[in-house]
Coordinates of C-alpha atoms (C1' of nucleotides) in Angstrom, one line a residue:
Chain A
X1 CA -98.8 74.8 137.3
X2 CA -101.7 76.2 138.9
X3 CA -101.5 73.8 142.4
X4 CA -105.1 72.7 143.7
X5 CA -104.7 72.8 147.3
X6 CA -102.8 76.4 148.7
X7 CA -99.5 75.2 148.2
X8 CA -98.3 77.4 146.0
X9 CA -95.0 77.8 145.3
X10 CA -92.6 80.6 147.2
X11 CA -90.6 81.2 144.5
X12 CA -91.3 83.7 143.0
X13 CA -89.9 83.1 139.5
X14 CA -92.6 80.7 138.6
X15 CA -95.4 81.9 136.8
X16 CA -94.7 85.8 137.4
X17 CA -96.9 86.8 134.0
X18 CA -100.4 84.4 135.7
X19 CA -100.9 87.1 138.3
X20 CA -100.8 90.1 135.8
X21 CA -103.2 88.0 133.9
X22 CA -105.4 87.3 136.2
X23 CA -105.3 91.0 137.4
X24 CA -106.1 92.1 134.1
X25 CA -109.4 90.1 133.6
X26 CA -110.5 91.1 137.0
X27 CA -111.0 94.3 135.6
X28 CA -112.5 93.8 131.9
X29 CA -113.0 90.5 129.8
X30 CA -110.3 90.3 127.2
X31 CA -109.7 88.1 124.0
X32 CA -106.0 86.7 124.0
X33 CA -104.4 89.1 121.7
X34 CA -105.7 91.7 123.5
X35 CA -104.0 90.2 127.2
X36 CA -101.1 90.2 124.9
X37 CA -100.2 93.5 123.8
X38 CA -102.0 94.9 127.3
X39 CA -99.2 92.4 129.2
X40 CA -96.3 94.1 126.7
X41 CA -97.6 97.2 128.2
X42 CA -97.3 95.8 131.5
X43 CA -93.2 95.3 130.4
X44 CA -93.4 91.7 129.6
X45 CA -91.0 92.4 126.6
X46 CA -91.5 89.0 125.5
X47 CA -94.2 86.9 125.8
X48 CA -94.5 84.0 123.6
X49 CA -98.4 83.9 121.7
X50 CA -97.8 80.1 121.8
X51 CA -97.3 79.9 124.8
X52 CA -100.3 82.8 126.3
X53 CA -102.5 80.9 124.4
X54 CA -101.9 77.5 125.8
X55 CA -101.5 79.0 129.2
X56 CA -105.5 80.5 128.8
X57 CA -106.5 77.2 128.1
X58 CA -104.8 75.5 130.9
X59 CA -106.6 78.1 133.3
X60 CA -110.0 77.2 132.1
X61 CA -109.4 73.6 132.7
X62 CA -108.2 74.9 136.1
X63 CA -111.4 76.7 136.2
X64 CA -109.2 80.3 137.2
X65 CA -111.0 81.8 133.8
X66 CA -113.8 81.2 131.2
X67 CA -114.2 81.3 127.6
X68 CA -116.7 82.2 125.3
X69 CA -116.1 82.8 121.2
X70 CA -117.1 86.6 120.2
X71 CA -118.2 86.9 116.7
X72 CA -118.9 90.5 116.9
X73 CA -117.0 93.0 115.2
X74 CA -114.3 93.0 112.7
X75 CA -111.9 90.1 111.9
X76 CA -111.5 86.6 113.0
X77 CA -113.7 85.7 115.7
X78 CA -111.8 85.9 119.6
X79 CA -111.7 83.8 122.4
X80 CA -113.0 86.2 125.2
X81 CA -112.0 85.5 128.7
X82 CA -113.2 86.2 131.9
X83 CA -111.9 85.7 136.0
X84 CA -114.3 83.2 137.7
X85 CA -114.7 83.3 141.2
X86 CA -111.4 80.7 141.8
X87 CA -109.5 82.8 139.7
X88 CA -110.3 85.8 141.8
X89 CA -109.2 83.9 145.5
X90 CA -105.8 82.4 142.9
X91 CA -105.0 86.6 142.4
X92 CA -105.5 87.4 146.0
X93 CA -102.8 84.2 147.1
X94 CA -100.7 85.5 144.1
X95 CA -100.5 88.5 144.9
X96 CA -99.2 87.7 148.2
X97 CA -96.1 85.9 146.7
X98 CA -95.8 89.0 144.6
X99 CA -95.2 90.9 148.0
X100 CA -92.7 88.8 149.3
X101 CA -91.1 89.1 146.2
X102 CA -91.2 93.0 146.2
X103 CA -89.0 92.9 149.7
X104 CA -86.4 90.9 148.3
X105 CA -86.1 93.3 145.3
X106 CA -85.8 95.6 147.9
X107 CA -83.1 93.7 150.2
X108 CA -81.5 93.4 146.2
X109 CA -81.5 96.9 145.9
X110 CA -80.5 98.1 149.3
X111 CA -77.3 95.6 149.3
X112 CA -76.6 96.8 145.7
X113 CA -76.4 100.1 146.7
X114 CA -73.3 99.3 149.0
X115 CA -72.2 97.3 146.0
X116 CA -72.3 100.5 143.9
X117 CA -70.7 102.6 146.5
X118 CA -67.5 100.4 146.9
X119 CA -67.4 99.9 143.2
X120 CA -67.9 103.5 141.9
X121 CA -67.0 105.7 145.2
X122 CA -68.3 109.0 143.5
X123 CA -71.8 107.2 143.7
X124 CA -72.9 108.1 147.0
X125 CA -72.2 111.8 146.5
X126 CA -74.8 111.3 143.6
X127 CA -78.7 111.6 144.3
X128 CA -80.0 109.6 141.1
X129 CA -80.7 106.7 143.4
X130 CA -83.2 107.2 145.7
X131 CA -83.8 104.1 148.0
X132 CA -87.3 102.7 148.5
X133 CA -86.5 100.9 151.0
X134 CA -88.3 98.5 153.3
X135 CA -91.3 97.6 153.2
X136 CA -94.0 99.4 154.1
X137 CA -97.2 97.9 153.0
X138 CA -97.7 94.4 154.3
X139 CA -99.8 91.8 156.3
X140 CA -102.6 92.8 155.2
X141 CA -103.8 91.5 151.9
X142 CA -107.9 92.9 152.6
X143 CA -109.3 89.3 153.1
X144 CA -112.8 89.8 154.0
X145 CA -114.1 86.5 154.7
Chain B
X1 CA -78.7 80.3 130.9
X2 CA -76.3 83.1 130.7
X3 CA -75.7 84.1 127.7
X4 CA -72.2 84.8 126.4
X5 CA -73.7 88.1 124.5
X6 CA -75.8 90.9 126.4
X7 CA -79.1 89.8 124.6
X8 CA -79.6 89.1 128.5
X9 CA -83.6 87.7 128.8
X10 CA -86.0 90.2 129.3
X11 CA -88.2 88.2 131.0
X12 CA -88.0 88.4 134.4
X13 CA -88.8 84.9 136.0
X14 CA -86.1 83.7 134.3
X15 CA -83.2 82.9 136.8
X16 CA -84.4 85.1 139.7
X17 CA -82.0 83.9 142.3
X18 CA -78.8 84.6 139.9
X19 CA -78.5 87.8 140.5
X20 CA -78.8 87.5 143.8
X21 CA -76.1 84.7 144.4
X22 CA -74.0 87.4 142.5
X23 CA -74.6 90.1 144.7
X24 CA -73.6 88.3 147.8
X25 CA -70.4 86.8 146.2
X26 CA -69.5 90.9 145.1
X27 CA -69.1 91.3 148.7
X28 CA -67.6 88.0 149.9
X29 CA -66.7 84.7 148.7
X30 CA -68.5 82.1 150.2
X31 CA -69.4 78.2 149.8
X32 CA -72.3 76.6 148.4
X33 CA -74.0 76.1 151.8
X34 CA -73.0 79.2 153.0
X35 CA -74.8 80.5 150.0
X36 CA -78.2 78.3 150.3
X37 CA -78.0 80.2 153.8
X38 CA -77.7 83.3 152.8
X39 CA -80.4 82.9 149.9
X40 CA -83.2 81.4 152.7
X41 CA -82.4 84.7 154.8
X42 CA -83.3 86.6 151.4
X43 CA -86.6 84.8 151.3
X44 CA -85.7 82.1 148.8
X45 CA -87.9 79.8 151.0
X46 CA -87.3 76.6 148.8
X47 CA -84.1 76.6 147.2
X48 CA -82.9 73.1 146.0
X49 CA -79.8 72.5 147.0
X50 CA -78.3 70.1 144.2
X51 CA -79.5 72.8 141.7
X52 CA -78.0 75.5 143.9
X53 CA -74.5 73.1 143.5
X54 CA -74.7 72.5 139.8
X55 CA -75.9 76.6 138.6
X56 CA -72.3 77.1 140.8
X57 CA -70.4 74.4 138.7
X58 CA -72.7 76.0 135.5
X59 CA -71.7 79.9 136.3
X60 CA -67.5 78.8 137.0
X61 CA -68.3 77.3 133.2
X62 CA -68.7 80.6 132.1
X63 CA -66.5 82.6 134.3
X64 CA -69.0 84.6 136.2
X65 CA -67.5 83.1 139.2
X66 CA -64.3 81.3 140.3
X67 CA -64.1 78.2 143.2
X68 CA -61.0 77.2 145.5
X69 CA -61.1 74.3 147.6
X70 CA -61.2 75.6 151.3
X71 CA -59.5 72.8 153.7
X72 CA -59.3 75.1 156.8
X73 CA -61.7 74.9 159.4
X74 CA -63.5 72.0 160.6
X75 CA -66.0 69.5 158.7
X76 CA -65.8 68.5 154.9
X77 CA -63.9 70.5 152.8
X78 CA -65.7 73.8 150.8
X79 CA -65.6 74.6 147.1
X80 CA -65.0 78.6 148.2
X81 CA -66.3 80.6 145.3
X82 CA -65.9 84.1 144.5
X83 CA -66.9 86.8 141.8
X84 CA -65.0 87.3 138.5
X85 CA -64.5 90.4 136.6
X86 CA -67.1 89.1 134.4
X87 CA -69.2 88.6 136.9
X88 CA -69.5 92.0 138.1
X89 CA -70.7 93.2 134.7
X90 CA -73.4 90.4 134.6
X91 CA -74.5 92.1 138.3
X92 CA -74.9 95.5 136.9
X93 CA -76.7 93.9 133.4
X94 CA -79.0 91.6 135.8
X95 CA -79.5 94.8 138.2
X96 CA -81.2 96.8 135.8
X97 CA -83.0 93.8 134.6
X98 CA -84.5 93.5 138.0
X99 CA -85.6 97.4 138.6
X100 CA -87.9 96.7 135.3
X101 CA -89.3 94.0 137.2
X102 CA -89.9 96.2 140.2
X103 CA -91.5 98.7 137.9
X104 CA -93.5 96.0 137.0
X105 CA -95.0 94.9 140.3
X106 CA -95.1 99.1 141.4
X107 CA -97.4 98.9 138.3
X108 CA -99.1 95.7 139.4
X109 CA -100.0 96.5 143.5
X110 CA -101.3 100.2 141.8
X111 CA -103.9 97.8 139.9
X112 CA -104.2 95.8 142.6
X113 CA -105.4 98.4 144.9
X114 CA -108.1 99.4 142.7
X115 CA -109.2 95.6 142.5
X116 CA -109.3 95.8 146.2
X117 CA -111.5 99.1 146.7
X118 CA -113.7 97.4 144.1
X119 CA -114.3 94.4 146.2
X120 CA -113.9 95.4 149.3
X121 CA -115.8 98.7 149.5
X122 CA -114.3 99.4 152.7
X123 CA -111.0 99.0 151.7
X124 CA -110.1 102.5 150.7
X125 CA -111.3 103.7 154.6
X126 CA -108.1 101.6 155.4
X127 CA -104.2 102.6 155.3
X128 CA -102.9 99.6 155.8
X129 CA -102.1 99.6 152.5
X130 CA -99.2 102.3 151.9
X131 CA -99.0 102.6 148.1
X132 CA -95.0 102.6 147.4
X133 CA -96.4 103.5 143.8
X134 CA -94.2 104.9 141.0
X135 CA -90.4 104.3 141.0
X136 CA -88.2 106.8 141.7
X137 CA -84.8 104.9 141.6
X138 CA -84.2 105.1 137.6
X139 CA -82.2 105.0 134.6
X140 CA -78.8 105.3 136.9
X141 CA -76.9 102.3 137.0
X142 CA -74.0 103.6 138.3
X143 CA -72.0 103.3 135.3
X144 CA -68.6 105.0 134.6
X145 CA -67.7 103.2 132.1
Chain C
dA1 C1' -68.7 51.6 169.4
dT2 C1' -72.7 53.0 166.7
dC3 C1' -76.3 56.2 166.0
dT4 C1' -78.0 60.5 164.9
dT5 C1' -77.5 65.0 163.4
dC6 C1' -75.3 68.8 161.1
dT7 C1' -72.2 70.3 157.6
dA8 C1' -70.9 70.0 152.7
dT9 C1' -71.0 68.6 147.8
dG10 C1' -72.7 66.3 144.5
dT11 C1' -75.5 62.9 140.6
dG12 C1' -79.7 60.9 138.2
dT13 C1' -83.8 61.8 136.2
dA14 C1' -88.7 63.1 135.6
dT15 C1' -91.5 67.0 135.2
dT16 C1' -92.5 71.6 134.1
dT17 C1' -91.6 75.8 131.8
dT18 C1' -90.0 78.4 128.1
dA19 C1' -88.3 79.2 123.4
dC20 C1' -88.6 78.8 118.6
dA21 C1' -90.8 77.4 114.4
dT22 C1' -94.7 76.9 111.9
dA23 C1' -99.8 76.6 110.5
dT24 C1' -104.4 78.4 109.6
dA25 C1' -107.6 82.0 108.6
dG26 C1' -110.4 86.4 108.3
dG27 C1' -109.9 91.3 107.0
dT28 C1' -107.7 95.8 105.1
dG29 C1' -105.3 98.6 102.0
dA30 C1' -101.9 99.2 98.0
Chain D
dT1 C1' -102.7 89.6 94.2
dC2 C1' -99.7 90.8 97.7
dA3 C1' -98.4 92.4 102.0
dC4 C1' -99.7 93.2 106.5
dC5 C1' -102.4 93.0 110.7
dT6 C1' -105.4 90.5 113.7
dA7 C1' -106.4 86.1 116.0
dT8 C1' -105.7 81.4 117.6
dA9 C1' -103.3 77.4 117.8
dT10 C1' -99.9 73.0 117.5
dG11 C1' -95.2 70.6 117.4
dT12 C1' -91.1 70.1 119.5
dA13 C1' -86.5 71.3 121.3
dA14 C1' -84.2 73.4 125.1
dA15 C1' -83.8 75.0 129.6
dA16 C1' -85.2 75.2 134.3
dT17 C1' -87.0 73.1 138.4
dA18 C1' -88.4 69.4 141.5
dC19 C1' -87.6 65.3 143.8
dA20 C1' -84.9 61.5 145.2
dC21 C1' -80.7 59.8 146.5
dA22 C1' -75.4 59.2 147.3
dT23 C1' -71.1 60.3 149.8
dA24 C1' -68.4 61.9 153.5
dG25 C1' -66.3 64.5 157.6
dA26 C1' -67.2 65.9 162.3
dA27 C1' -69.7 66.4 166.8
dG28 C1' -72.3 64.8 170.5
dA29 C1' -75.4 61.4 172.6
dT30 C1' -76.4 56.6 174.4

DNA sequence: ATCTTCTATGTGTATTTTACATATAGGTGA
DNA sequence: TCACCTATATGTAAAATACACATAGAAGAT
């Protein structure tokens, strides 16, 4: 899932919750059922616990996050993880994708709009949709190396 | 894959291009390659086409769309397919799926950006980076129903 | 004539991803 | 003790995606 080489995939329906993970952990380590309920936050309505789990453990083997058990505090002891430096270049490339997958939202959304207006012609006497638009920020992605 | 109730998947990975194939069909029918055309131009970089056929087949299965054979013209003949009733309804239901996951990603570059300024100090000095932050377009989906 | 290329629609099948069910176990409060 | 919350995990079915390949009409080149 998580390619070696930089050929990750375009399409932007694979994987769409790794980036938000990764993201997360480069800010603060977090435990798994924490990433959870922050990720549900996020909007990911569903996530399957299975399935987050298993997916943690396949990024350490992919060496995009470590793990170390934390036996401090209350209840049964956590799994905390933490971004390595590979998982920090992986969010940067993802987070390209993600960009590319904003402006087709936005092509989505523009065309809609027309949609909209033949279907319901009162609609484009309304103001309740206010277009984003085209894309603004782009091509640059603040590599500094 | 689409689901004969609205318990329509929250997640939003699932079946990006859908609503997309449905959106250009509510404007004009079109044949499979036509479509696998049109899709590329949306940035669908790596649509497979023999999947691209068989979702077709799979959404005339449920009604969402209906196919003609199209003998005019030159070359092989074209399985022309255009939007049903039903159809139309899964475009506004997949619509609103999709502005959650914009919402998501608005939520997602406004993290981002932070990242950045924290590891690239002299990030923030930059406007390349145009936040498009907080969505505006919102809880309107056009229905008058 | 046949060869390649483009259009156009498909099938077969392995791999990957996601969904759903279930198991284990520590801790808290009724 | 019982229910509930936290926390991690496995087993497996179902769905989605990737990759390979088949068929066939038409156009233009050699």
């Amino acid at each position: 899932m998580v390619n070696n080489e930089n050929n990750q995939s375009v399409n932007p329906s694979k994987n769409f919750v790794l980036p938000f993970i990764l993201l997360l952990l480069s800010r603060v380590s977090l435990h798994g059922y924490e990433l959870s309920q922050k990720l549900q936050a996020f909007g990911f309505k569903s996530i399957d616990q299975g399935n987050l789990y298993r997916l943690l453990r396949k990024l350490e083997a992919d060496e995009l996050v470590s793990s170390e058990w934390d036996t401090t505090g209350n209840g049964p002891a956590k799994r905390k993880y933490s971004i390595t430096k590979a998982g920090i270049t992986y969010l940067k490339g993802y987070a390209n994708q993600l960009e590319t997958y904003q402006s087709m939202l936005d092509q989505f959304f523009s065309m809609y709009s027309s949609f909209l207006e033949l279907y319901i012609p009162s609609f484009s006497t309304r103001d309740s949709i206010e277009k984003k638009s085209s894309q603004k920020r782009r091509n640059d992605d603040g590599k500094e190396e």
